[in-house]
Amino acid sequence: MSWQVFVLIPVALIAFVAGQLCLKRGMESSAAKGFHDRKVLAFLGCGIFSMTINFLITLGLLAHLDLSFVYPFQGLSVIIISLAAAVVLREKLNLRLTLGALLISVGVVLVSMS
Amino acid sequence: MTNSRPKGFANPWLVLGFEVICVLVYELLQKRGASATVHLSQVWSWTGLTALASPLTWLAMGLMIISLLSWLYVLRYIPLSIAFPLSRVVDILVPLSCWMILGEDISTRRWCGIALVIIGLILMAKPAAQLEEKL
């Protein structure tokens, strides 16, 4: 396995998580400020940009690796997104929600591995 | 959250369910569209371009856009730490519907994963319902 894999899989994951966080932040502020606000547009733009990066890197990885190797890493995004939303967006996360997200994450990894 | 929540068909939880079904249907349509056109060219079929010959692929693309817009709408109202894990139900619905509709097999490992996701969803259901009361 080449070094690209070790670099690109985390980069794709980070881009995906960052993209979802930006989209969430943008859509949340749009509720109060509307879509003409510069900040709202900046967050949505960053979100779409990050998701595009993730999309392209994932395609690149799929060109070289099996889907059953690449996709389980996307399953990890569930728990990472929940924790990142709690830290970055200050969303309230209790033990029950964290455990639920963790089980869903592990479940998705198992489903996509086979 | 300051904004009042829409009711009826605009209810964000209902839209989240709709988004999941859109993703499920477009993934199945993609598979159908791609399989139906693979005979057109052995070489080009690997690029996905031959799949464009199938109307099912175009239907899938339409649903993709609808699901993205619904997802953005959901994000406006539901915390990401709840909405995102819930939206991944689609990852178990795809193998389950392939099993039921297309007659594909599900391995033991995959059944274990499906069970874990269901337990996770049950755990998240109560906090999500409490959130609903607060809003």
JSON list of C-alpha atoms in Angstrom, two decimals:
[
{"chain": "A", "resi": 1, "resn": "MET", "atom": "CA", "xyz": [0.00, 0.00, 0.00]},
{"chain": "A", "resi": 2, "resn": "SER", "atom": "CA", "xyz": [1.41, 3.36, -0.97]},
{"chain": "A", "resi": 3, "resn": "TRP", "atom": "CA", "xyz": [1.88, 6.48, 1.16]},
{"chain": "A", "resi": 4, "resn": "GLN", "atom": "CA", "xyz": [-0.84, 8.30, -0.78]},
{"chain": "A", "resi": 5, "resn": "VAL", "atom": "CA", "xyz": [-3.45, 6.12, 0.89]},
{"chain": "A", "resi": 6, "resn": "PHE", "atom": "CA", "xyz": [-2.33, 7.12, 4.39]},
{"chain": "A", "resi": 7, "resn": "VAL", "atom": "CA", "xyz": [-2.46, 10.79, 3.45]},
{"chain": "A", "resi": 8, "resn": "LEU", "atom": "CA", "xyz": [-5.53, 10.88, 1.27]},
{"chain": "A", "resi": 9, "resn": "ILE", "atom": "CA", "xyz": [-7.93, 8.87, 3.44]},
{"chain": "A", "resi": 10, "resn": "PRO", "atom": "CA", "xyz": [-7.56, 11.26, 6.43]},
{"chain": "A", "resi": 11, "resn": "VAL", "atom": "CA", "xyz": [-7.68, 14.29, 4.10]},
{"chain": "A", "resi": 12, "resn": "ALA", "atom": "CA", "xyz": [-10.93, 13.03, 2.54]},
{"chain": "A", "resi": 13, "resn": "LEU", "atom": "CA", "xyz": [-12.39, 12.43, 6.00]},
{"chain": "A", "resi": 14, "resn": "ILE", "atom": "CA", "xyz": [-11.36, 15.87, 7.28]},
{"chain": "A", "resi": 15, "resn": "ALA", "atom": "CA", "xyz": [-12.78, 17.54, 4.17]},
{"chain": "A", "resi": 16, "resn": "PHE", "atom": "CA", "xyz": [-16.09, 15.71, 4.65]},
{"chain": "A", "resi": 17, "resn": "VAL", "atom": "CA", "xyz": [-16.39, 16.61, 8.34]},
{"chain": "A", "resi": 18, "resn": "ALA", "atom": "CA", "xyz": [-15.36, 20.25, 7.73]},
{"chain": "A", "resi": 19, "resn": "GLY", "atom": "CA", "xyz": [-17.84, 20.46, 4.84]},
{"chain": "A", "resi": 20, "resn": "GLN", "atom": "CA", "xyz": [-20.76, 19.25, 6.96]},
{"chain": "A", "resi": 21, "resn": "LEU", "atom": "CA", "xyz": [-19.83, 21.64, 9.79]},
{"chain": "A", "resi": 22, "resn": "CYS", "atom": "CA", "xyz": [-19.67, 24.61, 7.38]},
{"chain": "A", "resi": 23, "resn": "LEU", "atom": "CA", "xyz": [-23.00, 23.69, 5.75]},
{"chain": "A", "resi": 24, "resn": "LYS", "atom": "CA", "xyz": [-24.60, 23.35, 9.18]},
{"chain": "A", "resi": 25, "resn": "ARG", "atom": "CA", "xyz": [-23.24, 26.69, 10.38]},
{"chain": "A", "resi": 26, "resn": "GLY", "atom": "CA", "xyz": [-24.30, 28.42, 7.16]},
{"chain": "A", "resi": 27, "resn": "MET", "atom": "CA", "xyz": [-27.83, 26.98, 7.14]},
{"chain": "A", "resi": 28, "resn": "GLU", "atom": "CA", "xyz": [-28.29, 27.75, 10.82]},
{"chain": "A", "resi": 29, "resn": "SER", "atom": "CA", "xyz": [-27.39, 31.43, 10.39]},
{"chain": "A", "resi": 30, "resn": "SER", "atom": "CA", "xyz": [-29.50, 31.62, 7.24]},
{"chain": "A", "resi": 31, "resn": "ALA", "atom": "CA", "xyz": [-32.56, 31.02, 9.43]},
{"chain": "A", "resi": 32, "resn": "ALA", "atom": "CA", "xyz": [-32.00, 34.39, 11.09]},
{"chain": "A", "resi": 33, "resn": "LYS", "atom": "CA", "xyz": [-30.12, 36.36, 8.45]},
{"chain": "A", "resi": 34, "resn": "GLY", "atom": "CA", "xyz": [-31.43, 35.04, 5.13]},
{"chain": "A", "resi": 35, "resn": "PHE", "atom": "CA", "xyz": [-29.33, 34.04, 2.15]},
{"chain": "A", "resi": 36, "resn": "HIS", "atom": "CA", "xyz": [-28.01, 37.47, 1.20]},
{"chain": "A", "resi": 37, "resn": "ASP", "atom": "CA", "xyz": [-25.77, 37.70, 4.25]},
{"chain": "A", "resi": 38, "resn": "ARG", "atom": "CA", "xyz": [-22.08, 37.56, 3.34]},
{"chain": "A", "resi": 39, "resn": "LYS", "atom": "CA", "xyz": [-21.18, 35.25, 6.25]},
{"chain": "A", "resi": 40, "resn": "VAL", "atom": "CA", "xyz": [-23.94, 32.77, 5.40]},
{"chain": "A", "resi": 41, "resn": "LEU", "atom": "CA", "xyz": [-22.76, 32.61, 1.78]},
{"chain": "A", "resi": 42, "resn": "ALA", "atom": "CA", "xyz": [-19.12, 32.23, 2.87]},
{"chain": "A", "resi": 43, "resn": "PHE", "atom": "CA", "xyz": [-19.96, 29.24, 5.10]},
{"chain": "A", "resi": 44, "resn": "LEU", "atom": "CA", "xyz": [-22.11, 27.58, 2.43]},
{"chain": "A", "resi": 45, "resn": "GLY", "atom": "CA", "xyz": [-19.40, 28.21, -0.16]},
{"chain": "A", "resi": 46, "resn": "CYS", "atom": "CA", "xyz": [-16.71, 26.68, 2.07]},
{"chain": "A", "resi": 47, "resn": "GLY", "atom": "CA", "xyz": [-19.02, 23.75, 2.77]},
{"chain": "A", "resi": 48, "resn": "ILE", "atom": "CA", "xyz": [-19.62, 23.05, -0.92]},
{"chain": "A", "resi": 49, "resn": "PHE", "atom": "CA", "xyz": [-15.89, 23.48, -1.64]},
{"chain": "A", "resi": 50, "resn": "SER", "atom": "CA", "xyz": [-14.92, 20.97, 1.09]},
{"chain": "A", "resi": 51, "resn": "MET", "atom": "CA", "xyz": [-17.53, 18.47, -0.08]},
{"chain": "A", "resi": 52, "resn": "THR", "atom": "CA", "xyz": [-16.19, 18.78, -3.63]},
{"chain": "A", "resi": 53, "resn": "ILE", "atom": "CA", "xyz": [-12.64, 18.08, -2.41]},
{"chain": "A", "resi": 54, "resn": "ASN", "atom": "CA", "xyz": [-13.95, 15.04, -0.54]},
{"chain": "A", "resi": 55, "resn": "PHE", "atom": "CA", "xyz": [-15.84, 13.87, -3.64]},
{"chain": "A", "resi": 56, "resn": "LEU", "atom": "CA", "xyz": [-12.77, 14.13, -5.89]},
{"chain": "A", "resi": 57, "resn": "ILE", "atom": "CA", "xyz": [-10.35, 12.50, -3.43]},
{"chain": "A", "resi": 58, "resn": "THR", "atom": "CA", "xyz": [-12.84, 9.67, -2.84]},
{"chain": "A", "resi": 59, "resn": "LEU", "atom": "CA", "xyz": [-13.08, 9.10, -6.60]},
{"chain": "A", "resi": 60, "resn": "GLY", "atom": "CA", "xyz": [-9.28, 9.08, -6.78]},
{"chain": "A", "resi": 61, "resn": "LEU", "atom": "CA", "xyz": [-9.05, 6.54, -3.95]},
{"chain": "A", "resi": 62, "resn": "LEU", "atom": "CA", "xyz": [-11.74, 4.37, -5.54]},
{"chain": "A", "resi": 63, "resn": "ALA", "atom": "CA", "xyz": [-9.77, 4.32, -8.77]},
{"chain": "A", "resi": 64, "resn": "HIS", "atom": "CA", "xyz": [-6.96, 2.51, -6.95]},
{"chain": "A", "resi": 65, "resn": "LEU", "atom": "CA", "xyz": [-8.61, 0.69, -4.04]},
{"chain": "A", "resi": 66, "resn": "ASP", "atom": "CA", "xyz": [-11.61, -1.52, -3.34]},
{"chain": "A", "resi": 67, "resn": "LEU", "atom": "CA", "xyz": [-14.87, 0.09, -2.29]},
{"chain": "A", "resi": 68, "resn": "SER", "atom": "CA", "xyz": [-14.91, -2.25, 0.72]},
{"chain": "A", "resi": 69, "resn": "PHE", "atom": "CA", "xyz": [-11.61, -0.71, 1.85]},
{"chain": "A", "resi": 70, "resn": "VAL", "atom": "CA", "xyz": [-12.48, 2.93, 1.19]},
{"chain": "A", "resi": 71, "resn": "TYR", "atom": "CA", "xyz": [-16.09, 3.06, 2.36]},
{"chain": "A", "resi": 72, "resn": "PRO", "atom": "CA", "xyz": [-15.63, 1.91, 6.00]},
{"chain": "A", "resi": 73, "resn": "PHE", "atom": "CA", "xyz": [-13.55, 5.05, 6.64]},
{"chain": "A", "resi": 74, "resn": "GLN", "atom": "CA", "xyz": [-16.58, 7.10, 5.66]},
{"chain": "A", "resi": 75, "resn": "GLY", "atom": "CA", "xyz": [-18.49, 5.24, 8.36]},
{"chain": "A", "resi": 76, "resn": "LEU", "atom": "CA", "xyz": [-16.09, 6.71, 10.92]},
{"chain": "A", "resi": 77, "resn": "SER", "atom": "CA", "xyz": [-17.34, 10.16, 9.92]},
{"chain": "A", "resi": 78, "resn": "VAL", "atom": "CA", "xyz": [-20.54, 9.56, 11.97]},
{"chain": "A", "resi": 79, "resn": "ILE", "atom": "CA", "xyz": [-18.83, 9.64, 15.37]},
{"chain": "A", "resi": 80, "resn": "ILE", "atom": "CA", "xyz": [-16.28, 12.26, 14.27]},
{"chain": "A", "resi": 81, "resn": "ILE", "atom": "CA", "xyz": [-19.05, 14.60, 13.06]},
{"chain": "A", "resi": 82, "resn": "SER", "atom": "CA", "xyz": [-21.01, 14.21, 16.31]},
{"chain": "A", "resi": 83, "resn": "LEU", "atom": "CA", "xyz": [-17.95, 15.02, 18.43]},
{"chain": "A", "resi": 84, "resn": "ALA", "atom": "CA", "xyz": [-16.86, 17.88, 16.14]},
{"chain": "A", "resi": 85, "resn": "ALA", "atom": "CA", "xyz": [-20.38, 19.37, 16.24]},
{"chain": "A", "resi": 86, "resn": "ALA", "atom": "CA", "xyz": [-20.22, 19.31, 20.05]},
{"chain": "A", "resi": 87, "resn": "VAL", "atom": "CA", "xyz": [-16.79, 20.97, 20.16]},
{"chain": "A", "resi": 88, "resn": "VAL", "atom": "CA", "xyz": [-16.94, 23.40, 17.23]},
{"chain": "A", "resi": 89, "resn": "LEU", "atom": "CA", "xyz": [-20.66, 24.22, 17.07]},
{"chain": "A", "resi": 90, "resn": "ARG", "atom": "CA", "xyz": [-21.25, 23.82, 20.85]},
{"chain": "A", "resi": 91, "resn": "GLU", "atom": "CA", "xyz": [-24.09, 21.35, 20.31]},
{"chain": "A", "resi": 92, "resn": "LYS", "atom": "CA", "xyz": [-25.25, 19.58, 23.46]},
{"chain": "A", "resi": 93, "resn": "LEU", "atom": "CA", "xyz": [-24.05, 15.98, 23.50]},
{"chain": "A", "resi": 94, "resn": "ASN", "atom": "CA", "xyz": [-24.90, 13.61, 26.34]},
{"chain": "A", "resi": 95, "resn": "LEU", "atom": "CA", "xyz": [-23.66, 10.09, 27.01]},
{"chain": "A", "resi": 96, "resn": "ARG", "atom": "CA", "xyz": [-26.66, 8.51, 25.35]},
{"chain": "A", "resi": 97, "resn": "LEU", "atom": "CA", "xyz": [-26.30, 10.48, 22.11]},
{"chain": "A", "resi": 98, "resn": "THR", "atom": "CA", "xyz": [-22.56, 9.82, 21.99]},
{"chain": "A", "resi": 99, "resn": "LEU", "atom": "CA", "xyz": [-23.07, 6.10, 22.54]},
{"chain": "A", "resi": 100, "resn": "GLY", "atom": "CA", "xyz": [-25.81, 6.01, 19.88]},
{"chain": "A", "resi": 101, "resn": "ALA", "atom": "CA", "xyz": [-23.57, 7.79, 17.36]},
{"chain": "A", "resi": 102, "resn": "LEU", "atom": "CA", "xyz": [-20.67, 5.46, 18.23]},
{"chain": "A", "resi": 103, "resn": "LEU", "atom": "CA", "xyz": [-22.79, 2.32, 17.67]},
{"chain": "A", "resi": 104, "resn": "ILE", "atom": "CA", "xyz": [-24.14, 3.67, 14.37]},
{"chain": "A", "resi": 105, "resn": "SER", "atom": "CA", "xyz": [-20.57, 4.49, 13.32]},
{"chain": "A", "resi": 106, "resn": "VAL", "atom": "CA", "xyz": [-19.25, 1.00, 14.13]},
{"chain": "A", "resi": 107, "resn": "GLY", "atom": "CA", "xyz": [-22.34, -0.54, 12.52]},
{"chain": "A", "resi": 108, "resn": "VAL", "atom": "CA", "xyz": [-21.83, 1.39, 9.29]},
{"chain": "A", "resi": 109, "resn": "VAL", "atom": "CA", "xyz": [-18.15, 0.38, 9.24]},
{"chain": "A", "resi": 110, "resn": "LEU", "atom": "CA", "xyz": [-19.11, -3.30, 9.64]},
{"chain": "A", "resi": 111, "resn": "VAL", "atom": "CA", "xyz": [-21.84, -3.08, 6.99]},
{"chain": "A", "resi": 112, "resn": "SER", "atom": "CA", "xyz": [-19.53, -1.47, 4.45]},
{"chain": "A", "resi": 113, "resn": "MET", "atom": "CA", "xyz": [-16.52, -3.72, 5.11]},
{"chain": "A", "resi": 114, "resn": "SER", "atom": "CA", "xyz": [-17.93, -6.94, 3.73]},
{"chain": "B", "resi": 1, "resn": "MET", "atom": "CA", "xyz": [-33.03, 28.14, 18.61]},
{"chain": "B", "resi": 2, "resn": "THR", "atom": "CA", "xyz": [-34.95, 31.33, 17.92]},
{"chain": "B", "resi": 3, "resn": "ASN", "atom": "CA", "xyz": [-36.91, 30.50, 14.78]},
{"chain": "B", "resi": 4, "resn": "SER", "atom": "CA", "xyz": [-40.29, 28.80, 15.09]},
{"chain": "B", "resi": 5, "resn": "ARG", "atom": "CA", "xyz": [-40.46, 25.31, 13.64]},
{"chain": "B", "resi": 6, "resn": "PRO", "atom": "CA", "xyz": [-42.50, 24.60, 10.53]},
{"chain": "B", "resi": 7, "resn": "LYS", "atom": "CA", "xyz": [-45.30, 22.07, 10.86]},
{"chain": "B", "resi": 8, "resn": "GLY", "atom": "CA", "xyz": [-46.92, 19.50, 8.58]},
{"chain": "B", "resi": 9, "resn": "PHE", "atom": "CA", "xyz": [-44.94, 18.52, 5.50]},
{"chain": "B", "resi": 10, "resn": "ALA", "atom": "CA", "xyz": [-42.27, 21.12, 6.31]},
{"chain": "B", "resi": 11, "resn": "ASN", "atom": "CA", "xyz": [-41.50, 19.38, 9.62]},
{"chain": "B", "resi": 12, "resn": "PRO", "atom": "CA", "xyz": [-37.70, 18.89, 9.58]},
{"chain": "B", "resi": 13, "resn": "TRP", "atom": "CA", "xyz": [-37.91, 15.32, 10.95]},
{"chain": "B", "resi": 14, "resn": "LEU", "atom": "CA", "xyz": [-40.26, 14.39, 8.14]},
{"chain": "B", "resi": 15, "resn": "VAL", "atom": "CA", "xyz": [-37.89, 16.05, 5.63]},
{"chain": "B", "resi": 16, "resn": "LEU", "atom": "CA", "xyz": [-35.00, 14.03, 7.14]},
{"chain": "B", "resi": 17, "resn": "GLY", "atom": "CA", "xyz": [-36.99, 10.84, 6.51]},
{"chain": "B", "resi": 18, "resn": "PHE", "atom": "CA", "xyz": [-37.72, 12.02, 2.97]},
{"chain": "B", "resi": 19, "resn": "GLU", "atom": "CA", "xyz": [-34.00, 12.73, 2.43]},
{"chain": "B", "resi": 20, "resn": "VAL", "atom": "CA", "xyz": [-33.07, 9.20, 3.55]},
{"chain": "B", "resi": 21, "resn": "ILE", "atom": "CA", "xyz": [-35.63, 7.67, 1.17]},
{"chain": "B", "resi": 22, "resn": "CYS", "atom": "CA", "xyz": [-34.35, 9.86, -1.72]},
{"chain": "B", "resi": 23, "resn": "VAL", "atom": "CA", "xyz": [-30.78, 8.66, -1.09]},
{"chain": "B", "resi": 24, "resn": "LEU", "atom": "CA", "xyz": [-31.93, 5.03, -0.86]},
{"chain": "B", "resi": 25, "resn": "VAL", "atom": "CA", "xyz": [-33.90, 5.24, -4.11]},
{"chain": "B", "resi": 26, "resn": "TYR", "atom": "CA", "xyz": [-31.16, 7.06, -6.03]},
{"chain": "B", "resi": 27, "resn": "GLU", "atom": "CA", "xyz": [-28.52, 4.54, -4.98]},
{"chain": "B", "resi": 28, "resn": "LEU", "atom": "CA", "xyz": [-30.72, 1.68, -6.18]},
{"chain": "B", "resi": 29, "resn": "LEU", "atom": "CA", "xyz": [-31.52, 3.57, -9.42]},
{"chain": "B", "resi": 30, "resn": "GLN", "atom": "CA", "xyz": [-27.81, 4.22, -10.00]},
{"chain": "B", "resi": 31, "resn": "LYS", "atom": "CA", "xyz": [-27.17, 0.49, -9.72]},
{"chain": "B", "resi": 32, "resn": "ARG", "atom": "CA", "xyz": [-30.05, -0.35, -12.06]},
{"chain": "B", "resi": 33, "resn": "GLY", "atom": "CA", "xyz": [-29.07, 2.35, -14.56]},
{"chain": "B", "resi": 34, "resn": "ALA", "atom": "CA", "xyz": [-25.42, 1.34, -14.58]},
{"chain": "B", "resi": 35, "resn": "SER", "atom": "CA", "xyz": [-26.14, -2.40, -14.86]},
{"chain": "B", "resi": 36, "resn": "ALA", "atom": "CA", "xyz": [-28.68, -1.88, -17.63]},
{"chain": "B", "resi": 37, "resn": "THR", "atom": "CA", "xyz": [-26.17, -0.07, -19.83]},
{"chain": "B", "resi": 38, "resn": "VAL", "atom": "CA", "xyz": [-22.99, -2.05, -19.18]},
{"chain": "B", "resi": 39, "resn": "HIS", "atom": "CA", "xyz": [-23.43, -3.95, -22.48]},
{"chain": "B", "resi": 40, "resn": "LEU", "atom": "CA", "xyz": [-23.09, -0.71, -24.51]},
{"chain": "B", "resi": 41, "resn": "SER", "atom": "CA", "xyz": [-19.31, -0.62, -24.20]},
{"chain": "B", "resi": 42, "resn": "GLN", "atom": "CA", "xyz": [-17.04, -2.72, -22.02]},
{"chain": "B", "resi": 43, "resn": "VAL", "atom": "CA", "xyz": [-14.37, -0.03, -21.90]},
{"chain": "B", "resi": 44, "resn": "TRP", "atom": "CA", "xyz": [-16.50, 3.08, -21.46]},
{"chain": "B", "resi": 45, "resn": "SER", "atom": "CA", "xyz": [-18.76, 1.47, -18.87]},
{"chain": "B", "resi": 46, "resn": "TRP", "atom": "CA", "xyz": [-15.92, 1.87, -16.32]},
{"chain": "B", "resi": 47, "resn": "THR", "atom": "CA", "xyz": [-16.09, 5.65, -16.66]},
{"chain": "B", "resi": 48, "resn": "GLY", "atom": "CA", "xyz": [-19.80, 5.71, -15.83]},
{"chain": "B", "resi": 49, "resn": "LEU", "atom": "CA", "xyz": [-20.51, 7.55, -19.07]},
{"chain": "B", "resi": 50, "resn": "THR", "atom": "CA", "xyz": [-22.52, 4.70, -20.61]},
{"chain": "B", "resi": 51, "resn": "ALA", "atom": "CA", "xyz": [-24.85, 4.84, -17.60]},
{"chain": "B", "resi": 52, "resn": "LEU", "atom": "CA", "xyz": [-26.01, 8.23, -18.91]},
{"chain": "B", "resi": 53, "resn": "ALA", "atom": "CA", "xyz": [-27.85, 6.35, -21.66]},
{"chain": "B", "resi": 54, "resn": "SER", "atom": "CA", "xyz": [-30.32, 5.07, -19.09]},
{"chain": "B", "resi": 55, "resn": "PRO", "atom": "CA", "xyz": [-33.21, 7.31, -18.00]},
{"chain": "B", "resi": 56, "resn": "LEU", "atom": "CA", "xyz": [-32.88, 5.69, -14.55]},
{"chain": "B", "resi": 57, "resn": "THR", "atom": "CA", "xyz": [-29.49, 7.39, -14.13]},
{"chain": "B", "resi": 58, "resn": "TRP", "atom": "CA", "xyz": [-31.03, 10.79, -14.87]},
{"chain": "B", "resi": 59, "resn": "LEU", "atom": "CA", "xyz": [-33.83, 10.09, -12.41]},
{"chain": "B", "resi": 60, "resn": "ALA", "atom": "CA", "xyz": [-31.12, 9.23, -9.86]},
{"chain": "B", "resi": 61, "resn": "MET", "atom": "CA", "xyz": [-29.39, 12.56, -10.51]},
{"chain": "B", "resi": 62, "resn": "GLY", "atom": "CA", "xyz": [-32.65, 14.45, -10.01]},
{"chain": "B", "resi": 63, "resn": "LEU", "atom": "CA", "xyz": [-33.17, 12.67, -6.70]},
{"chain": "B", "resi": 64, "resn": "MET", "atom": "CA", "xyz": [-29.58, 13.46, -5.71]},
{"chain": "B", "resi": 65, "resn": "ILE", "atom": "CA", "xyz": [-30.27, 17.17, -6.08]},
{"chain": "B", "resi": 66, "resn": "ILE", "atom": "CA", "xyz": [-33.56, 16.89, -4.19]},
{"chain": "B", "resi": 67, "resn": "SER", "atom": "CA", "xyz": [-31.85, 14.97, -1.37]},
{"chain": "B", "resi": 68, "resn": "LEU", "atom": "CA", "xyz": [-29.08, 17.58, -1.08]},
{"chain": "B", "resi": 69, "resn": "LEU", "atom": "CA", "xyz": [-31.63, 20.41, -0.84]},
{"chain": "B", "resi": 70, "resn": "SER", "atom": "CA", "xyz": [-33.64, 18.47, 1.76]},
{"chain": "B", "resi": 71, "resn": "TRP", "atom": "CA", "xyz": [-30.45, 17.87, 3.75]},
{"chain": "B", "resi": 72, "resn": "LEU", "atom": "CA", "xyz": [-29.67, 21.60, 3.78]},
{"chain": "B", "resi": 73, "resn": "TYR", "atom": "CA", "xyz": [-33.21, 22.26, 5.00]},
{"chain": "B", "resi": 74, "resn": "VAL", "atom": "CA", "xyz": [-32.80, 19.68, 7.79]},
{"chain": "B", "resi": 75, "resn": "LEU", "atom": "CA", "xyz": [-29.52, 21.31, 8.89]},
{"chain": "B", "resi": 76, "resn": "ARG", "atom": "CA", "xyz": [-31.36, 24.56, 9.39]},
{"chain": "B", "resi": 77, "resn": "TYR", "atom": "CA", "xyz": [-33.38, 23.07, 12.24]},
{"chain": "B", "resi": 78, "resn": "ILE", "atom": "CA", "xyz": [-31.84, 19.86, 13.66]},
{"chain": "B", "resi": 79, "resn": "PRO", "atom": "CA", "xyz": [-28.43, 19.70, 15.42]},
{"chain": "B", "resi": 80, "resn": "LEU", "atom": "CA", "xyz": [-25.78, 18.09, 13.20]},
{"chain": "B", "resi": 81, "resn": "SER", "atom": "CA", "xyz": [-24.80, 15.65, 15.98]},
{"chain": "B", "resi": 82, "resn": "ILE", "atom": "CA", "xyz": [-28.31, 14.16, 15.78]},
{"chain": "B", "resi": 83, "resn": "ALA", "atom": "CA", "xyz": [-29.25, 14.64, 12.13]},
{"chain": "B", "resi": 84, "resn": "PHE", "atom": "CA", "xyz": [-26.08, 13.14, 10.64]},
{"chain": "B", "resi": 85, "resn": "PRO", "atom": "CA", "xyz": [-26.08, 9.81, 12.56]},
{"chain": "B", "resi": 86, "resn": "LEU", "atom": "CA", "xyz": [-29.82, 9.44, 11.82]},
{"chain": "B", "resi": 87, "resn": "SER", "atom": "CA", "xyz": [-29.25, 10.11, 8.10]},
{"chain": "B", "resi": 88, "resn": "ARG", "atom": "CA", "xyz": [-26.86, 7.14, 7.94]},
{"chain": "B", "resi": 89, "resn": "VAL", "atom": "CA", "xyz": [-29.80, 4.73, 8.36]},
{"chain": "B", "resi": 90, "resn": "VAL", "atom": "CA", "xyz": [-29.54, 4.66, 4.61]},
{"chain": "B", "resi": 91, "resn": "ASP", "atom": "CA", "xyz": [-26.36, 2.57, 4.95]},
{"chain": "B", "resi": 92, "resn": "ILE", "atom": "CA", "xyz": [-28.40, -0.29, 6.39]},
{"chain": "B", "resi": 93, "resn": "LEU", "atom": "CA", "xyz": [-31.47, 0.33, 4.23]},
{"chain": "B", "resi": 94, "resn": "VAL", "atom": "CA", "xyz": [-29.42, -0.20, 1.06]},
{"chain": "B", "resi": 95, "resn": "PRO", "atom": "CA", "xyz": [-28.25, -3.75, 1.90]},
{"chain": "B", "resi": 96, "resn": "LEU", "atom": "CA", "xyz": [-31.68, -4.58, 3.37]},
{"chain": "B", "resi": 97, "resn": "SER", "atom": "CA", "xyz": [-33.50, -3.51, 0.21]},
{"chain": "B", "resi": 98, "resn": "CYS", "atom": "CA", "xyz": [-30.93, -5.27, -2.00]},
{"chain": "B", "resi": 99, "resn": "TRP", "atom": "CA", "xyz": [-31.68, -8.36, 0.08]},
{"chain": "B", "resi": 100, "resn": "MET", "atom": "CA", "xyz": [-35.45, -7.95, -0.22]},
{"chain": "B", "resi": 101, "resn": "ILE", "atom": "CA", "xyz": [-35.78, -6.60, -3.78]},
{"chain": "B", "resi": 102, "resn": "LEU", "atom": "CA", "xyz": [-32.72, -7.84, -5.65]},
{"chain": "B", "resi": 103, "resn": "GLY", "atom": "CA", "xyz": [-32.27, -11.08, -3.70]},
{"chain": "B", "resi": 104, "resn": "GLU", "atom": "CA", "xyz": [-28.64, -10.32, -2.78]},
{"chain": "B", "resi": 105, "resn": "ASP", "atom": "CA", "xyz": [-27.10, -12.13, 0.20]},
{"chain": "B", "resi": 106, "resn": "ILE", "atom": "CA", "xyz": [-26.18, -10.45, 3.49]},
{"chain": "B", "resi": 107, "resn": "SER", "atom": "CA", "xyz": [-23.08, -11.77, 5.32]},
{"chain": "B", "resi": 108, "resn": "THR", "atom": "CA", "xyz": [-23.00, -12.42, 9.07]},
{"chain": "B", "resi": 109, "resn": "ARG", "atom": "CA", "xyz": [-20.67, -9.49, 9.61]},
{"chain": "B", "resi": 110, "resn": "ARG", "atom": "CA", "xyz": [-23.09, -7.24, 7.77]},
{"chain": "B", "resi": 111, "resn": "TRP", "atom": "CA", "xyz": [-26.05, -8.48, 9.87]},
{"chain": "B", "resi": 112, "resn": "CYS", "atom": "CA", "xyz": [-24.01, -7.59, 13.00]},
{"chain": "B", "resi": 113, "resn": "GLY", "atom": "CA", "xyz": [-23.42, -4.09, 11.61]},
{"chain": "B", "resi": 114, "resn": "ILE", "atom": "CA", "xyz": [-27.13, -3.70, 10.85]},
{"chain": "B", "resi": 115, "resn": "ALA", "atom": "CA", "xyz": [-27.98, -4.74, 14.42]},
{"chain": "B", "resi": 116, "resn": "LEU", "atom": "CA", "xyz": [-25.50, -2.20, 15.89]},
{"chain": "B", "resi": 117, "resn": "VAL", "atom": "CA", "xyz": [-26.96, 0.62, 13.79]},
{"chain": "B", "resi": 118, "resn": "ILE", "atom": "CA", "xyz": [-30.49, -0.27, 14.95]},
{"chain": "B", "resi": 119, "resn": "ILE", "atom": "CA", "xyz": [-29.40, -0.27, 18.63]},
{"chain": "B", "resi": 120, "resn": "GLY", "atom": "CA", "xyz": [-27.69, 3.08, 18.06]},
{"chain": "B", "resi": 121, "resn": "LEU", "atom": "CA", "xyz": [-30.85, 4.50, 16.50]},
{"chain": "B", "resi": 122, "resn": "ILE", "atom": "CA", "xyz": [-32.97, 3.33, 19.45]},
{"chain": "B", "resi": 123, "resn": "LEU", "atom": "CA", "xyz": [-30.50, 4.99, 21.85]},
{"chain": "B", "resi": 124, "resn": "MET", "atom": "CA", "xyz": [-30.69, 8.26, 19.91]},
{"chain": "B", "resi": 125, "resn": "ALA", "atom": "CA", "xyz": [-34.48, 8.25, 19.57]},
{"chain": "B", "resi": 126, "resn": "LYS", "atom": "CA", "xyz": [-35.18, 9.40, 23.15]},
{"chain": "B", "resi": 127, "resn": "PRO", "atom": "CA", "xyz": [-32.78, 12.39, 23.21]},
{"chain": "B", "resi": 128, "resn": "ALA", "atom": "CA", "xyz": [-34.11, 13.36, 19.78]},
{"chain": "B", "resi": 129, "resn": "ALA", "atom": "CA", "xyz": [-37.69, 13.27, 21.08]},
{"chain": "B", "resi": 130, "resn": "GLN", "atom": "CA", "xyz": [-36.69, 15.40, 24.07]},
{"chain": "B", "resi": 131, "resn": "LEU", "atom": "CA", "xyz": [-35.16, 17.92, 21.70]},
{"chain": "B", "resi": 132, "resn": "GLU", "atom": "CA", "xyz": [-38.47, 18.01, 19.89]},
{"chain": "B", "resi": 133, "resn": "GLU", "atom": "CA", "xyz": [-40.29, 18.98, 23.12]},
{"chain": "B", "resi": 134, "resn": "LYS", "atom": "CA", "xyz": [-37.84, 21.77, 23.83]},
{"chain": "B", "resi": 135, "resn": "LEU", "atom": "CA", "xyz": [-38.19, 23.40, 20.44]}
]
